[in-house]
XYZ file of C-alpha atoms in Angstrom:
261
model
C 187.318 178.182 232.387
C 190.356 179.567 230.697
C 188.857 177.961 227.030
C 185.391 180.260 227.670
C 187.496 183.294 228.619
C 189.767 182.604 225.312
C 186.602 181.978 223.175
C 184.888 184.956 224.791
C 187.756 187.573 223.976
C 187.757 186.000 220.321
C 184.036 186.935 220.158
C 185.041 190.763 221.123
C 187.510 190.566 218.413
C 185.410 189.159 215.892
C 182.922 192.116 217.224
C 185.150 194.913 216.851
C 186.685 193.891 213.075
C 182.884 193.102 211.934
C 182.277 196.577 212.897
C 185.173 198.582 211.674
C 184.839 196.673 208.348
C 181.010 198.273 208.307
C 181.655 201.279 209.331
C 184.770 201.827 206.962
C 182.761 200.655 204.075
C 179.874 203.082 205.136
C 182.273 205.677 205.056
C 183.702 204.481 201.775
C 180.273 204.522 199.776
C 178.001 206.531 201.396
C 178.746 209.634 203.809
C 182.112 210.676 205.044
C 181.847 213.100 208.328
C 183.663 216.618 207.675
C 184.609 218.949 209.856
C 185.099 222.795 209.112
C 188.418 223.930 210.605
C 189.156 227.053 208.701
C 186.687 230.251 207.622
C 187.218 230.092 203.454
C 183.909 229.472 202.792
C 181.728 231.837 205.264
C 179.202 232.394 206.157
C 177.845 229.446 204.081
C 180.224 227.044 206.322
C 181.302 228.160 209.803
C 184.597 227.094 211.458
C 183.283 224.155 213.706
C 180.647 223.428 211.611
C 179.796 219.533 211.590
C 178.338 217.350 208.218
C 178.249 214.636 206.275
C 180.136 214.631 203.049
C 177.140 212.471 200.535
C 179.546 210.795 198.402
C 177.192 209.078 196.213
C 176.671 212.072 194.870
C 180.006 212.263 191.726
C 180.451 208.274 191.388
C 184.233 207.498 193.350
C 187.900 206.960 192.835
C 190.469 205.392 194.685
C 190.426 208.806 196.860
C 186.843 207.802 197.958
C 188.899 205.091 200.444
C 190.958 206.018 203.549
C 194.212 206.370 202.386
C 193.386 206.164 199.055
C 193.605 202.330 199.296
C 190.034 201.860 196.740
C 191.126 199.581 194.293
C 189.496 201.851 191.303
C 191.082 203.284 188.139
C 189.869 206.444 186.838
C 185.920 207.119 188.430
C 183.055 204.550 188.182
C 179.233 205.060 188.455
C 180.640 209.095 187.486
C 177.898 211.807 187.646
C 179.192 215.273 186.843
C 178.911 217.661 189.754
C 177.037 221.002 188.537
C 178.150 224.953 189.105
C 176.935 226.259 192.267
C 177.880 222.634 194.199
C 179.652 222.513 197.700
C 182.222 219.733 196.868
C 184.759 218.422 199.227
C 187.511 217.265 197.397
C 191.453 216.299 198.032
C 194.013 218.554 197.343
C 196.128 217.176 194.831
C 199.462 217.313 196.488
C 199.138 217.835 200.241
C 196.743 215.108 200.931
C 194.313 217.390 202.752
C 189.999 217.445 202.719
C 189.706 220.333 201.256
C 185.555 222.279 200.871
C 184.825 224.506 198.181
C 182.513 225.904 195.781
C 182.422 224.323 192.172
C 182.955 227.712 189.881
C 183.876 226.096 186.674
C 183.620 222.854 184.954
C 185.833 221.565 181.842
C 186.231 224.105 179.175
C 184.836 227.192 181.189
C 186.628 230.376 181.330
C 186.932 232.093 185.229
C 188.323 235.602 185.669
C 188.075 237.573 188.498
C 187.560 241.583 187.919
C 187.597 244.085 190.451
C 186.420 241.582 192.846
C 183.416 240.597 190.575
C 183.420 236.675 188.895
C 182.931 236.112 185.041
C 182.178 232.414 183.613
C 182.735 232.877 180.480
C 182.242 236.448 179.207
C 179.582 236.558 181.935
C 178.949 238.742 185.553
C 177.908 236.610 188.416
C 175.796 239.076 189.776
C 176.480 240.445 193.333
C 173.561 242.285 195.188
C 174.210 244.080 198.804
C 172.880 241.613 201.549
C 173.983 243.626 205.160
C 177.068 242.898 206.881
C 177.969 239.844 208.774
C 179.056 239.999 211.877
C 181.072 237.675 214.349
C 183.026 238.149 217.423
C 187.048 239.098 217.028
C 188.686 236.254 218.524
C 190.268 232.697 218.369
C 187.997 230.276 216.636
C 188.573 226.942 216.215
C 190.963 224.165 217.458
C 193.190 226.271 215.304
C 192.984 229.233 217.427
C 192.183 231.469 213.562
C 191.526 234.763 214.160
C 188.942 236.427 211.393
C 189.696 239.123 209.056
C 187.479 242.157 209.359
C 186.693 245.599 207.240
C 186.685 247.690 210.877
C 189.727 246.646 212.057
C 192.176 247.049 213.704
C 190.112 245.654 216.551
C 191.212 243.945 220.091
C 190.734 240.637 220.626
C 188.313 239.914 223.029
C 184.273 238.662 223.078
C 183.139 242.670 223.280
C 185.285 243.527 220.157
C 182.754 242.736 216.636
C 184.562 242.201 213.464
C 182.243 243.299 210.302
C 182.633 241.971 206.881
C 180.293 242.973 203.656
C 177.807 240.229 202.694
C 176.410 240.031 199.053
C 174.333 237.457 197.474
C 176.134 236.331 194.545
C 173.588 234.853 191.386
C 176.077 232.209 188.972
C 175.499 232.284 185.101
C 173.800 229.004 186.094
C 171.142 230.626 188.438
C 172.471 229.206 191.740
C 172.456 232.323 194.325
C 174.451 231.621 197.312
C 176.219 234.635 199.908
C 179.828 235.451 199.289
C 181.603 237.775 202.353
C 184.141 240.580 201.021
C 186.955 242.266 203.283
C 187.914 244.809 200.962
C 190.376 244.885 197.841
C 193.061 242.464 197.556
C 195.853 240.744 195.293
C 192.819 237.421 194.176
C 190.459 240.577 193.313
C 192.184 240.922 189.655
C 192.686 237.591 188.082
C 193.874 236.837 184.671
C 191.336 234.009 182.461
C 191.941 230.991 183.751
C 190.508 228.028 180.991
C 189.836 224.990 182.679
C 191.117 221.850 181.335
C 189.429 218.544 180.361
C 188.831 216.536 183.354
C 189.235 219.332 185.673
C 187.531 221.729 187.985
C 187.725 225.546 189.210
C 186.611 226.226 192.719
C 186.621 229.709 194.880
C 185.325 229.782 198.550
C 182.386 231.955 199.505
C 184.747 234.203 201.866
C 186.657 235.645 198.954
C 189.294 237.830 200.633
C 190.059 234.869 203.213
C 190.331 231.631 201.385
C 193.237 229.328 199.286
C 191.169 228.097 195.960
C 191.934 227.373 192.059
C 192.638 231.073 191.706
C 196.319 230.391 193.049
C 198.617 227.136 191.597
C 199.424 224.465 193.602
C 203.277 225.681 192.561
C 202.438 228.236 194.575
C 200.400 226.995 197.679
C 197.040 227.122 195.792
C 194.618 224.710 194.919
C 194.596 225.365 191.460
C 192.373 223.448 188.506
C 191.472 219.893 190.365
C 190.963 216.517 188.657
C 187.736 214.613 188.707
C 189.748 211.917 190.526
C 190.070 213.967 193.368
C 186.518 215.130 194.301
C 185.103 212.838 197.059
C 181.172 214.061 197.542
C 178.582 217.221 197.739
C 178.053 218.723 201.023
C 173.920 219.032 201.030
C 173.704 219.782 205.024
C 175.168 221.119 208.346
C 174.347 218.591 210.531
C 175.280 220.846 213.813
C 177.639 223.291 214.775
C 179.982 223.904 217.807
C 181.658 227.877 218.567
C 184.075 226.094 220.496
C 187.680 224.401 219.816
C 185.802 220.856 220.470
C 183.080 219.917 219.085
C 181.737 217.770 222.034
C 181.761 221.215 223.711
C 177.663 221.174 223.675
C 177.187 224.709 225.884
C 179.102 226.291 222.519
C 176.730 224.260 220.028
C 174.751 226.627 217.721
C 171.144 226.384 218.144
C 170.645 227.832 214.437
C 172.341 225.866 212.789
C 171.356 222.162 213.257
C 170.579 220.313 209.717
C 170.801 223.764 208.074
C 170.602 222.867 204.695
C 173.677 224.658 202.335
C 172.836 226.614 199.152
């Protein structure tokens, strides 16, 4: 009796290791889940918003692993990523997921001029598209509250912060929305010239978001190498208002598999 209850526990066992060794190699190769905790790249992404990162996408690196434990050197099966992409990526030196828009590629020149984006020498475009609207309070697990052009506000569910929406067209052709608060110190940029093997990225809530325009000396992202990005973010898969995600009365009806532009 004892020997089947032994043998029947090392069955569970076996169980539970064949299946963390599948699903950490499906996480490895294919999709990573990714969850949106901060606002830097509305209203594309939305804090609590829920996807899959598709990281066949750019080939991997030993980043693409947990823990950074894949035994690669350099990238294999590499495919670049293109301007306009939604790339989750790690941030070079504080070990964080961090989600993005790719703005330049090696060799491109980025400058930011009275709140308007150049790639090299040229306007990305930015045509009035409303105002977007949420509620002025805590969002998030993180309890973030959102900045808004009507302020000061109180917090509270009656109390609507407003923010300036523009469709934004890249040399490249991709149009995707961009939010603006109003003018502020990552408005005026000098030229930044991205190196080989690196990448420039902004988020889509331009007043409101850490990207390449600031160093990593200083608590930026600055220029990121290839090694770092771990996949394109195609879809939302769905999307909770609340600080938990299994939270399903605050789930977004809108938003399920919205695909991202």
């Amino acid at each position: 009796m004892a020997e089947k209850k032994q043998d029947g526990i090392m069955e569970t066992v076996k169980t539970v290791f064949w299946a963390l060794l599948i699903a950490g190699v499906f996480r490895s190769v294919f999709f990573q889940p990714f969850w949106i905790p901060t606002g830097s790249m509305k209203d594309t992404l939305l804090i609590g918003d829920f996807l899959f990162v598709n990281k066949m996408a750019y080939g991997y690196s030993r980043y693409s692993c947990p823990f950074a434990m894949c035994p690669i050197s350099g990238r294999i099966l590499d495919r670049e990523p293109e301007m306009g992409d939604v790339v989750v990526f790690r941030h070079p030196t504080l070990n964080t997921d961090y989600v993005k828009r790719l703005i330049g590629k090696p060799g491109d020149k980025i400058q930011v001029t009275d709140g308007v984006l150049s790639v090299n020498g040229e306007e990305a475009t930015q045509v009035r598209d409303g105002i977007f609207t949420e509620p002025y309070q805590r969002q998030g697990r993180f309890g973030t509250i959102p900045l808004c052009t009507n302020g000061p506000l109180a917090l509270g569910e009656d109390a609507t912060c407003e923010k300036e929406k523009y469709i934004e067209t890249l040399p490249n052709g991709v149009e995707h929305s961009i939010l603006n608060v109003g003018p502020g110190r990552l408005d005026e940029t000098n030229v930044f010239t991205v190196p080989e093997g690196h990448y420039f990225f902004m988020g889509d809530n331009r007043d409101n978001s850490t990207d390449s325009r600031v160093s990593q000396r200083a608590n930026g992202v600055g220029m990121v190498s290839e090694e770092y990005l771990l996949g394109r973010v195609d879809r939302v898969i769905f999307s909770a208002a609340g600080k938990r995600l299994l939270f399903f009365w605050t789930w977004r009806g809108d938003r399920f598999f919205k695909k991202i532009d």
